[in-house]
């Protein structure tokens, strides 16, 4: 026994020595690599009213020292010490990397070949050319390089930021955080507004004060970017309230259609660090020597006069620089989905086209159900993937319908869902390896369908082919509704082999490359982005699409909240808003036709019903609304939005659009509950008008006006001072007023 113990100890010690030997690879030299000194300086990225001011110290550390109003002499920030305690840098680093003194949530973290993870970025140079500033940063030990790119839209007070991350070393590395942009701001209070939701209840508002710790907004659903949250936010500074017209507000949005993450971290010194980018969840990204990774764009705006201005900034930028043909006036339309669902034939559709033309609508859109023969698409259980015309349902062909619509003066649109496949389809049988899946696991179905693996170039070709072949069904196709009715589960790609971490990002890169090809070939086709309603509303998609289907919920009561919240980030020109029947198919609610029309007219007006269900009086009313809408829709599409009352705060919703030259405006008011007389005085203070000009006010879509001032003229000053108080008392009373200068 006595002898055994020392032998066992020697054995155990040798195991310990073995274990200690294992991590030997890292070469710790104990020699410090010298960081070249740089001349301290201030770099100001400026728009008309805002400035992002970066300070570079003598060690080349770049800090955000200001994001707010434009400052006449930003050079004064050279003297500013952003550290609250000499030895600590609690986080004002402009693009914090995991390593060095930084202990917060990083924008960048890198796993190196030797197993180390420390990255410290230093300024090397920068250049500004026109509205574009690029800072070059480098880690002198690992040779990682980051270019921080800032592109300004001065007239909209928007700064678009992205990062280009390069492996300048000689060994492969893995990026485990790779944010687009980071910003640190300082205030006494932070009040966050963000969006949550679910199917048919997208874009619901959440508001909360932020304190110490980290608040994370994110999506891990792969492709339905925005069903449960939207990659965007508002941060009000120095207040615990939402205000449309006062206070400092920073708004941000990420232009990425996959998994995203925006975090808000208040470190110990009370600053707020915001980081936005692709969600690195299950997506560590490998970079070989010399390779780069370019992040998606993070869009920032600042307003010193409340949230309304921040929205207008984003809208103006988006119309001018981001949305495909932003601000283009797209046609009013009739979509047959809620009118027929899958149950139609050419005769029925031609009847709908006749009625749409008679009501003055400008396009007919044929929704789901026109394809599949062996697996006909007569419900949502079959046919997706087999994009050939259903010969039994529509033997006359698509061109027959499109020509009919054109002959009646209507444009023609058609629905596709090219990223998806039903198990009951030829495609699923022919290409099981094209389906998103994980080895040995059940391929989960959502809405009876699977997702095609767009990280695979063969699938990308197929999806482009679906669009292309659909367009070839008729030279008279003017509009495509591109749907996407599920998110990703049991994720994995047969194509990617052992590189599964590339899947989530690779899918979206594949989708964008398909959309690039689509837009190269079809630059003018109007394309609607639909995803079970509004599950893909983001500025990444909008580079390619003209509009979105905000929600499958067509109930006007529900849509008020959805459309109001969508308007915080996205302009009205992208919002497809349809009048449908009552009781509403999703909620069972009954609302007046006028209320439904007035609300649909706040975006791109459409109808989604069988017109034969309307009474002659309702038809006549529809004609009238469509006609009047055409007279002011340029304001909806391109005017500046002013929100006058929020449905989240009271029993009404009111908004107005004002032309850029302030010569015309349209005001919408919606009453959501019974409101008694005491609420009438000085109800709405109109905004955005020229105080000195006189505006004639005309109420539309009524025989008897609800305001004593109808038909009269008032100065902008008067209307902004509380003179506008239409008498709307009953629930679901609504009104539309056109203002024109004399
Ligand atoms: C979901 C969409 O949001 C609806 O508008 C409709 O197009 C259906 N898909 C068709 O399946």
XYZ file of C-alpha atoms and ligand atoms in Angstrom:
753
model
C 0.000 0.000 0.000
C 2.806 2.340 1.035
C 4.544 1.743 -2.306
C 1.431 2.183 -4.400
C 0.759 5.750 -3.220
C 3.963 7.372 -4.567
C 3.509 5.558 -7.902
C -0.071 6.839 -8.138
C 1.115 10.317 -7.284
C 3.784 10.176 -10.004
C 1.117 8.967 -12.445
C -1.298 11.760 -11.495
C 1.477 14.331 -11.652
C 2.372 13.176 -15.147
C -1.288 13.556 -16.214
C -1.218 17.053 -14.772
C 1.991 17.811 -16.666
C 0.357 16.487 -19.849
C -2.687 18.677 -19.260
C -0.486 21.689 -18.636
C 1.468 20.990 -21.801
C -1.596 21.169 -24.066
C -2.122 24.906 -24.509
C 1.529 25.345 -25.469
C 0.861 26.774 -28.893
C 0.449 30.414 -27.871
C 3.777 32.207 -28.233
C 4.026 34.717 -25.448
C 7.117 36.775 -26.175
C 6.839 39.227 -23.257
C 8.055 41.915 -25.593
C 5.753 44.834 -26.108
C 5.023 45.901 -29.635
C 5.411 49.641 -29.883
C 2.390 51.647 -30.968
C 3.453 54.567 -33.135
C 2.476 57.895 -31.598
C 0.015 59.998 -33.597
C -0.860 63.661 -33.474
C -3.975 64.120 -31.351
C -6.853 65.447 -33.387
C -10.582 65.796 -33.684
C -12.552 64.371 -36.605
C -16.022 65.812 -37.152
C -18.549 63.921 -39.276
C -21.150 66.593 -39.925
C -24.619 66.980 -41.406
C -26.673 70.171 -41.682
C -27.636 70.194 -37.981
C -25.798 67.293 -36.363
C -22.244 66.185 -35.719
C -20.506 63.007 -34.695
C -17.245 64.116 -33.137
C -14.399 61.669 -32.706
C -11.293 62.377 -30.701
C -7.992 60.699 -31.480
C -5.456 60.755 -28.635
C -1.664 60.493 -28.864
C -1.854 56.692 -28.664
C -4.270 56.567 -31.539
C -7.254 55.636 -29.345
C -10.447 56.867 -31.042
C -13.306 57.921 -28.792
C -16.787 59.269 -29.491
C -16.948 62.569 -27.647
C -20.151 63.963 -29.101
C -23.147 62.929 -31.161
C -25.647 65.728 -31.179
C -26.022 69.245 -32.495
C -23.478 70.633 -34.919
C -20.827 72.695 -33.135
C -19.153 75.737 -34.647
C -15.661 74.869 -33.376
C -15.415 71.099 -32.872
C -11.643 71.489 -32.395
C -12.369 72.370 -28.765
C -13.032 68.683 -28.163
C -9.280 68.149 -28.432
C -8.940 69.372 -24.848
C -11.822 67.251 -23.600
C -10.926 64.290 -21.341
C -13.613 61.678 -21.926
C -12.299 59.358 -19.227
C -14.011 59.757 -15.895
C -11.081 58.156 -14.096
C -7.510 58.302 -15.305
C -6.826 54.575 -15.464
C -10.107 53.409 -16.863
C -11.747 53.754 -20.191
C -15.320 52.840 -19.469
C -16.418 52.725 -23.009
C -16.393 55.834 -25.097
C -14.201 53.938 -27.566
C -15.658 54.585 -30.951
C -15.492 50.976 -32.121
C -14.651 48.971 -29.007
C -12.787 45.727 -29.533
C -12.654 42.963 -26.942
C -9.287 43.499 -25.309
C -7.096 46.162 -23.790
C -8.796 48.188 -21.100
C -12.201 47.700 -22.566
C -14.489 45.537 -20.462
C -17.944 46.198 -21.969
C -19.861 44.645 -24.835
C -17.523 44.800 -27.813
C -18.272 45.863 -31.359
C -15.475 43.568 -32.513
C -14.041 40.417 -31.049
C -11.613 38.145 -32.777
C -10.434 34.625 -32.036
C -6.868 34.297 -33.317
C -5.156 31.163 -34.560
C -3.063 30.947 -31.382
C -6.201 30.936 -29.234
C -5.818 34.514 -27.977
C -8.647 37.012 -28.184
C -7.159 40.398 -27.365
C -7.650 43.084 -29.992
C -6.638 46.716 -29.558
C -7.382 49.094 -32.389
C -5.380 52.245 -33.040
C -5.887 55.053 -35.493
C -3.541 55.051 -38.459
C -5.103 57.641 -40.802
C -8.359 58.937 -42.149
C -9.660 60.695 -45.202
C -12.719 62.758 -45.968
C -14.003 63.183 -49.446
C -17.288 64.983 -49.925
C -19.808 63.482 -47.509
C -17.704 60.374 -46.847
C -15.194 59.935 -44.042
C -13.169 56.773 -43.558
C -11.051 56.096 -40.468
C -8.380 53.426 -40.700
C -7.688 51.502 -37.501
C -5.162 48.775 -36.880
C -4.088 46.333 -34.219
C -0.289 46.528 -34.314
C 0.117 43.121 -32.654
C -2.321 40.959 -34.620
C -2.502 43.032 -37.834
C -6.318 43.120 -37.782
C -7.521 46.217 -39.595
C -10.845 48.009 -39.436
C -12.057 50.799 -41.688
C -14.901 52.773 -40.176
C -16.914 54.261 -43.006
C -19.306 57.173 -42.411
C -21.482 58.448 -45.236
C -23.547 61.532 -44.515
C -26.814 62.631 -46.001
C -26.407 66.248 -44.857
C -29.875 67.495 -45.802
C -31.529 64.664 -43.848
C -29.155 64.760 -40.849
C -28.445 61.076 -41.338
C -25.107 59.314 -40.962
C -24.769 55.847 -42.448
C -21.989 53.822 -40.817
C -20.394 50.508 -41.666
C -17.181 48.689 -40.861
C -14.805 46.884 -43.145
C -12.863 44.314 -41.131
C -9.694 42.870 -42.655
C -7.429 40.106 -41.527
C -4.021 41.633 -42.220
C -2.222 38.810 -40.413
C -0.700 35.642 -41.806
C -3.091 33.164 -40.147
C -6.831 32.598 -40.312
C -8.943 34.212 -37.601
C -12.588 33.977 -36.555
C -14.767 37.002 -35.915
C -17.136 36.400 -33.024
C -18.503 39.973 -32.848
C -18.513 42.194 -35.903
C -20.878 45.103 -35.391
C -21.625 47.696 -38.023
C -21.240 50.678 -35.749
C -21.098 51.816 -32.178
C -21.884 55.102 -30.543
C -21.474 56.364 -26.993
C -23.637 59.213 -25.748
C -23.934 60.970 -22.414
C -27.130 62.094 -20.726
C -28.758 62.042 -17.309
C -31.611 59.807 -18.479
C -32.185 57.477 -21.387
C -35.635 56.513 -22.632
C -35.828 53.747 -25.197
C -38.610 53.205 -27.723
C -38.524 49.958 -29.658
C -40.819 47.544 -31.414
C -42.126 44.091 -30.629
C -44.878 42.035 -32.203
C -46.041 38.818 -33.702
C -47.974 37.734 -36.795
C -50.872 40.146 -37.488
C -49.671 42.357 -34.649
C -46.389 43.627 -35.986
C -44.734 46.887 -34.914
C -46.146 47.281 -31.422
C -44.426 49.928 -29.351
C -42.461 49.285 -26.167
C -41.107 52.193 -24.171
C -38.817 51.963 -21.184
C -36.264 53.949 -19.254
C -32.803 52.409 -19.454
C -30.545 51.945 -16.453
C -27.253 50.235 -15.751
C -26.553 46.968 -17.496
C -27.311 45.879 -21.025
C -30.598 45.906 -22.911
C -30.494 43.797 -26.071
C -32.930 43.971 -28.979
C -32.442 41.140 -31.427
C -33.780 38.614 -33.883
C -32.601 35.036 -34.334
C -35.305 34.024 -36.758
C -32.980 33.963 -39.713
C -35.128 35.583 -42.348
C -38.199 37.141 -40.773
C -36.317 40.196 -39.589
C -39.149 42.153 -38.123
C -42.114 39.994 -37.112
C -41.174 40.006 -33.433
C -39.167 43.199 -33.340
C -37.769 45.695 -35.797
C -34.048 46.413 -36.209
C -34.536 50.024 -35.200
C -35.109 52.211 -32.132
C -35.460 55.699 -30.707
C -33.427 56.830 -27.729
C -34.643 60.002 -26.025
C -32.015 61.756 -23.949
C -32.463 63.530 -20.602
C -36.137 62.642 -20.381
C -38.379 59.771 -19.430
C -41.050 60.698 -21.935
C -41.808 60.474 -25.602
C -42.152 63.812 -27.329
C -42.834 64.468 -30.982
C -41.712 68.067 -30.815
C -39.081 68.584 -28.141
C -35.903 67.144 -26.707
C -32.879 65.324 -28.025
C -33.517 62.037 -29.781
C -31.216 59.557 -31.481
C -32.815 57.071 -33.833
C -31.085 54.117 -35.418
C -31.885 51.370 -37.891
C -29.914 48.469 -39.296
C -30.078 47.670 -43.011
C -29.907 43.898 -42.670
C -32.578 41.299 -43.385
C -31.240 38.475 -41.235
C -30.420 37.986 -37.567
C -29.688 41.341 -35.981
C -28.718 42.726 -32.614
C -28.796 46.226 -31.190
C -27.533 46.605 -27.641
C -27.665 49.473 -25.160
C -25.165 49.301 -22.359
C -24.891 51.741 -19.521
C -21.516 51.185 -17.939
C -20.544 52.420 -14.493
C -19.988 56.022 -15.576
C -23.559 56.518 -16.763
C -22.836 56.887 -20.457
C -24.853 54.863 -22.969
C -23.112 52.738 -25.564
C -25.224 51.654 -28.513
C -23.951 48.897 -30.786
C -25.797 47.699 -33.867
C -25.028 44.971 -36.336
C -25.551 41.413 -37.490
C -26.381 39.093 -34.611
C -23.299 36.879 -34.202
C -25.546 34.109 -32.822
C -24.353 30.790 -34.349
C -22.456 32.857 -36.895
C -18.760 33.048 -36.038
C -17.249 34.316 -39.275
C -13.898 32.963 -40.530
C -11.448 35.330 -42.188
C -8.449 33.954 -44.036
C -5.325 36.140 -44.329
C -6.103 39.105 -46.556
C -9.892 38.553 -46.465
C -12.335 41.271 -45.499
C -15.816 41.276 -44.036
C -18.012 44.262 -44.776
C -20.832 44.786 -42.305
C -24.292 46.025 -43.266
C -25.122 49.699 -42.830
C -26.229 51.163 -39.536
C -28.262 54.308 -40.029
C -28.090 57.022 -37.362
C -29.959 60.257 -37.041
C -30.129 62.905 -34.359
C -32.847 65.452 -33.694
C -32.774 68.304 -31.208
C -36.505 68.840 -31.526
C -38.180 65.570 -30.726
C -39.030 62.289 -32.375
C -41.081 63.798 -35.189
C -37.981 65.389 -36.703
C -35.966 62.193 -36.247
C -38.628 60.306 -38.255
C -38.654 62.963 -40.959
C -34.870 62.704 -41.183
C -35.028 58.945 -41.700
C -37.897 59.273 -44.187
C -36.104 61.892 -46.248
C -32.879 59.908 -46.326
C -34.724 56.674 -47.154
C -36.683 58.182 -50.027
C -33.592 59.792 -51.501
C -30.904 57.215 -50.837
C -32.200 53.815 -49.798
C -35.632 52.689 -50.947
C -35.736 51.370 -54.476
C -37.101 54.295 -56.505
C -38.015 55.889 -53.165
C -40.943 58.275 -53.338
C -42.082 56.921 -56.710
C -45.859 57.020 -56.783
C -47.017 53.442 -57.100
C -50.501 52.602 -58.346
C -53.618 52.092 -56.261
C -54.550 48.449 -56.530
C -56.961 45.651 -55.883
C -55.484 42.425 -54.526
C -57.707 39.331 -54.718
C -56.355 37.513 -51.612
C -59.067 38.243 -49.042
C -61.655 38.389 -51.825
C -61.107 34.860 -53.163
C -58.202 33.222 -51.304
C -57.234 30.164 -53.430
C -60.629 29.785 -55.019
C -60.720 31.571 -58.394
C -60.800 31.136 -62.141
C -60.237 33.535 -65.030
C -63.878 34.530 -65.273
C -64.076 35.463 -61.603
C -60.817 37.405 -61.771
C -61.928 39.269 -64.893
C -65.059 40.331 -63.036
C -62.870 41.696 -60.246
C -60.676 43.480 -62.795
C -63.804 45.077 -64.322
C -64.919 46.313 -60.922
C -61.441 47.547 -59.976
C -61.267 49.523 -63.224
C -64.756 50.930 -62.686
C -63.807 52.148 -59.204
C -60.785 53.975 -60.603
C -58.120 51.654 -59.190
C -54.936 51.361 -61.214
C -53.675 47.798 -60.825
C -54.927 44.275 -60.237
C -52.723 41.882 -58.233
C -53.236 38.138 -58.515
C -52.230 36.613 -55.182
C -51.363 33.065 -54.127
C -52.836 29.995 -55.870
C -52.118 30.353 -59.609
C -49.499 27.583 -59.951
C -48.814 23.839 -59.515
C -50.307 21.006 -61.549
C -49.253 17.671 -60.104
C -49.416 19.379 -56.699
C -51.949 22.128 -57.363
C -51.842 25.135 -55.081
C -55.463 24.995 -53.945
C -54.556 25.579 -50.320
C -51.323 26.183 -48.435
C -50.403 22.500 -48.240
C -49.116 21.975 -51.777
C -47.410 23.429 -54.794
C -44.776 25.837 -53.459
C -41.663 25.267 -55.525
C -43.491 24.168 -58.691
C -43.803 27.514 -60.409
C -45.716 26.505 -63.491
C -49.162 27.816 -64.357
C -52.025 25.742 -62.955
C -53.572 24.651 -66.252
C -56.818 23.522 -64.679
C -57.496 26.711 -62.767
C -56.237 29.207 -65.332
C -56.119 27.425 -68.723
C -56.227 30.818 -70.465
C -52.823 31.712 -68.990
C -51.400 34.682 -67.129
C -50.953 36.824 -70.218
C -54.667 36.505 -70.910
C -55.417 38.076 -67.514
C -52.620 40.647 -67.761
C -53.783 41.690 -71.228
C -57.345 41.926 -69.976
C -56.226 44.156 -67.108
C -54.151 46.338 -69.444
C -57.049 46.640 -71.863
C -59.114 47.974 -68.962
C -56.390 50.499 -68.139
C -55.032 48.579 -65.162
C -51.505 47.401 -64.513
C -51.029 43.775 -63.554
C -49.218 42.168 -60.620
C -48.635 38.609 -59.472
C -47.588 36.795 -56.262
C -44.575 34.536 -55.744
C -42.876 32.976 -52.721
C -39.649 31.772 -54.312
C -37.642 30.964 -51.171
C -40.052 28.258 -50.035
C -41.109 24.716 -50.864
C -44.032 22.537 -49.782
C -43.179 18.899 -49.022
C -45.982 18.188 -51.499
C -44.139 19.441 -54.577
C -41.909 18.124 -57.307
C -39.146 20.462 -56.175
C -38.986 18.878 -52.704
C -38.649 15.453 -54.318
C -36.049 16.517 -56.866
C -33.840 18.598 -54.580
C -34.074 17.442 -50.964
C -30.564 18.825 -50.466
C -31.769 22.347 -51.250
C -33.858 22.454 -48.090
C -32.654 24.101 -44.880
C -32.033 21.230 -42.474
C -29.772 19.800 -39.835
C -28.460 16.213 -40.133
C -30.635 13.625 -38.421
C -33.281 16.137 -37.356
C -36.847 16.496 -38.442
C -37.301 19.274 -40.983
C -39.815 21.390 -39.112
C -42.700 22.725 -41.166
C -44.258 26.111 -40.619
C -47.389 26.814 -42.681
C -46.770 23.383 -44.228
C -43.560 24.526 -45.866
C -39.791 24.362 -45.718
C -37.219 27.013 -46.561
C -34.797 26.699 -49.451
C -31.140 27.116 -48.578
C -30.135 30.383 -50.209
C -26.541 30.040 -49.049
C -26.293 27.521 -51.913
C -25.516 29.170 -55.308
C -27.660 26.558 -57.112
C -30.628 27.642 -54.996
C -29.825 31.281 -55.709
C -30.020 30.495 -59.437
C -33.316 28.707 -58.900
C -34.838 31.604 -56.932
C -33.724 34.135 -59.533
C -35.194 31.777 -62.152
C -38.570 31.771 -60.373
C -38.721 35.559 -60.629
C -37.454 35.554 -64.188
C -39.792 32.797 -65.410
C -42.778 34.423 -63.714
C -41.976 37.670 -65.509
C -41.818 35.728 -68.759
C -45.423 34.544 -68.342
C -46.493 37.880 -69.768
C -44.756 41.015 -71.022
C -47.474 42.908 -69.164
C -46.417 42.097 -65.586
C -45.825 45.381 -63.784
C -45.643 44.273 -60.158
C -44.439 41.289 -58.163
C -45.532 40.523 -54.619
C -42.594 38.579 -53.095
C -43.791 36.678 -50.038
C -41.881 34.747 -47.366
C -44.135 32.938 -44.946
C -41.916 31.382 -42.362
C -38.794 31.882 -40.321
C -35.875 29.463 -40.063
C -35.852 26.561 -37.635
C -33.589 23.492 -37.352
C -31.040 25.592 -39.180
C -28.340 24.087 -41.306
C -27.157 23.841 -44.886
C -26.225 20.635 -46.736
C -24.225 22.866 -49.089
C -21.994 24.396 -46.413
C -20.609 21.093 -45.118
C -18.558 21.715 -41.993
C -18.807 25.511 -42.347
C -22.279 25.695 -40.827
C -21.548 28.956 -39.022
C -21.746 30.647 -42.402
C -25.398 29.686 -42.818
C -27.355 32.622 -41.369
C -25.185 35.282 -42.978
C -24.687 33.254 -46.166
C -28.462 32.987 -46.630
C -28.927 36.756 -46.578
C -25.876 37.349 -48.773
C -27.411 34.821 -51.199
C -30.781 36.586 -51.039
C -29.170 39.961 -51.733
C -27.217 38.548 -54.655
C -30.475 37.211 -56.158
C -32.121 40.592 -55.612
C -29.139 42.327 -57.242
C -29.701 40.163 -60.326
C -33.442 40.819 -60.227
C -32.915 44.575 -60.083
C -30.249 44.496 -62.808
C -32.740 42.842 -65.148
C -35.980 44.412 -63.885
C -35.104 47.900 -62.644
C -38.615 49.301 -63.056
C -40.840 46.461 -61.905
C -42.652 47.420 -58.717
C -41.835 44.793 -56.102
C -43.665 44.449 -52.817
C -41.880 42.875 -49.876
C -44.351 40.709 -48.003
C -43.518 38.230 -45.278
C -46.614 36.840 -43.571
C -47.488 40.534 -43.599
C -44.807 42.754 -42.078
C -42.163 40.248 -41.021
C -39.470 41.641 -43.298
C -39.621 45.385 -42.930
C -36.045 46.591 -42.820
C -33.807 48.969 -44.712
C -31.802 46.073 -46.167
C -34.814 44.769 -48.076
C -35.903 48.250 -49.052
C -32.827 48.737 -51.218
C -34.546 46.346 -53.611
C -38.259 46.716 -52.884
C -40.652 49.578 -53.480
C -43.114 48.840 -50.725
C -44.013 46.445 -47.921
C -47.207 44.708 -46.883
C -47.288 46.116 -43.366
C -49.408 43.337 -41.851
C -51.805 40.531 -42.742
C -54.130 42.168 -40.268
C -56.379 44.396 -42.389
C -58.606 45.496 -39.498
C -58.411 49.293 -39.396
C -58.398 49.346 -35.580
C -55.357 47.067 -35.446
C -53.594 48.740 -38.330
C -53.717 52.159 -36.714
C -51.158 51.024 -34.134
C -49.108 49.109 -36.704
C -49.009 51.961 -39.212
C -48.336 54.599 -36.554
C -45.338 52.631 -35.252
C -44.072 51.831 -38.749
C -44.138 55.565 -39.504
C -41.616 56.212 -36.747
C -38.891 54.618 -38.859
C -40.228 54.116 -42.401
C -41.888 56.609 -44.778
C -45.492 56.287 -45.942
C -44.437 55.646 -49.549
C -43.556 52.049 -48.595
C -46.765 51.220 -46.734
C -49.279 49.140 -48.664
C -52.636 49.802 -46.916
C -55.737 47.943 -48.050
C -59.448 48.370 -47.437
C -61.017 44.989 -46.696
C -64.490 43.760 -45.737
C -66.226 43.684 -42.373
C -66.453 41.717 -40.194
C -62.704 41.735 -40.607
C -61.247 38.341 -41.509
C -58.512 38.471 -38.880
C -60.231 40.125 -35.903
C -63.965 39.998 -36.597
C -64.179 43.766 -35.945
C -66.647 45.975 -37.732
C -65.529 49.469 -38.672
C -67.176 51.996 -41.022
C -66.065 51.985 -44.667
C -65.056 55.633 -44.385
C -62.794 54.895 -41.429
C -61.182 52.027 -43.369
C -60.698 54.184 -46.453
C -59.400 57.227 -44.600
C -56.806 55.060 -42.866
C -55.756 53.234 -46.048
C -55.269 56.638 -47.679
C -52.451 57.465 -45.225
C -50.203 55.119 -47.225
C -50.334 53.466 -50.664
C -54.075 52.899 -51.042
C -55.373 49.511 -52.092
C -58.410 47.285 -51.710
C -58.452 43.608 -50.828
C -61.960 42.225 -51.233
C -64.466 40.989 -53.772
C -65.965 44.282 -55.033
C -69.272 42.497 -55.688
C -69.811 42.420 -51.914
C -70.071 46.226 -51.837
C -73.479 47.915 -52.049
C -73.983 50.554 -54.769
C -73.650 53.281 -52.118
C -70.411 51.762 -50.871
C -69.134 51.514 -54.443
C -69.925 55.155 -55.033
C -68.131 56.085 -51.805
C -65.108 53.987 -52.815
C -64.984 55.779 -56.213
C -65.021 59.112 -54.417
C -62.220 58.216 -51.975
C -60.019 56.778 -54.731
C -60.530 59.884 -56.849
C -59.757 62.320 -54.037
C -56.707 60.245 -52.977
C -55.183 60.631 -56.432
C -55.375 64.388 -55.932
C -53.192 64.443 -52.777
C -51.217 61.173 -52.758
C -48.054 62.994 -53.842
C -48.107 64.457 -50.308
C -48.439 60.991 -48.762
C -45.605 59.627 -50.885
C -43.201 62.557 -50.688
C -44.404 65.025 -48.080
C -43.033 65.508 -44.576
C -44.943 63.583 -41.926
C -46.098 65.276 -38.717
C -47.779 63.032 -36.146
C -50.315 65.072 -34.195
C -51.794 62.457 -31.844
C -50.636 58.958 -30.970
C -53.037 56.006 -30.676
C -50.675 54.687 -27.987
C -51.321 57.699 -25.786
C -54.956 58.652 -26.262
C -58.236 57.822 -27.941
C -57.337 59.296 -31.291
C -54.782 59.220 -34.057
C -53.958 62.257 -36.166
C -51.235 62.922 -38.689
C -50.486 65.226 -41.566
C -48.226 65.332 -44.605
C -46.836 68.666 -45.822
C -45.258 69.275 -49.212
C -41.592 70.266 -49.156
C -42.459 73.781 -50.341
C -45.213 73.997 -47.677
C -47.803 74.961 -50.269
C -50.094 71.973 -49.613
C -50.880 69.567 -46.816
C -53.298 66.775 -45.996
C -54.526 66.093 -42.454
C -56.070 62.823 -41.228
C -57.924 62.449 -37.936
C -59.243 59.178 -36.474
C -61.385 58.866 -33.388
C -60.932 55.602 -31.530
C -63.423 55.938 -28.667
C -66.277 58.173 -27.610
C -64.846 61.568 -26.777
C -66.927 64.185 -25.084
C -67.061 67.917 -25.600
C -64.374 68.845 -23.102
C -61.778 67.426 -25.426
C -62.654 69.591 -28.377
C -60.937 72.879 -27.617
C -57.624 73.376 -29.421
C -57.520 69.719 -30.264
C -54.837 69.582 -32.936
C -52.054 72.057 -33.440
C -51.043 71.657 -37.048
C -47.330 71.472 -37.743
C -44.984 72.114 -40.610
C -47.062 74.860 -42.243
C -45.725 78.247 -43.252
C -47.044 80.588 -40.512
C -47.396 83.508 -42.918
C -49.270 81.759 -45.723
C -53.016 81.280 -45.948
C -54.354 77.788 -46.456
C -57.819 76.964 -47.705
C -59.142 73.913 -45.824
C -61.379 71.438 -47.659
C -62.748 68.319 -46.068
C -62.773 65.320 -48.420
C -64.928 62.215 -48.678
C -67.979 63.732 -46.896
C -71.194 65.567 -47.744
C -71.317 67.459 -44.475
C -68.088 68.658 -42.970
C -67.193 68.038 -39.344
C -65.344 71.343 -38.982
C -66.750 74.864 -38.935
C -63.745 76.111 -40.867
C -64.332 73.890 -43.888
C -64.004 75.814 -47.135
C -62.410 78.805 -45.378
C -58.816 80.016 -45.383
C -56.542 80.407 -42.369
C -52.927 81.299 -41.832
C -50.467 78.571 -40.986
C -49.894 80.423 -37.739
C -53.585 80.224 -36.797
C -53.814 76.518 -37.610
C -50.695 75.830 -35.572
C -52.031 77.708 -32.582
C -54.914 75.463 -31.800
C -57.442 76.568 -34.332
C -57.993 73.128 -35.771
C -60.589 71.166 -33.845
C -62.865 69.019 -36.007
C -65.897 67.757 -34.190
C -65.408 64.016 -34.200
C -67.131 62.412 -31.253
C -68.107 58.894 -32.012
C -65.804 55.896 -32.083
C -64.575 55.328 -35.638
C -65.412 58.837 -36.795
C -62.660 60.015 -39.115
C -61.858 62.920 -41.415
C -59.484 63.962 -44.186
C -58.711 67.640 -44.869
C -56.778 69.033 -47.793
C -54.961 72.332 -47.246
C -53.968 74.395 -50.250
C -52.339 77.827 -50.267
C -54.287 80.581 -51.945
C -49.242 35.917 -46.658
C -49.478 37.304 -47.161
O -49.183 38.225 -46.177
C -50.909 37.426 -47.673
O -51.153 38.749 -48.071
C -51.090 36.473 -48.800
O -50.281 36.840 -49.883
C -50.767 35.066 -48.349
N -49.462 34.989 -47.732
C -50.818 34.114 -49.500
O -50.442 32.856 -49.153
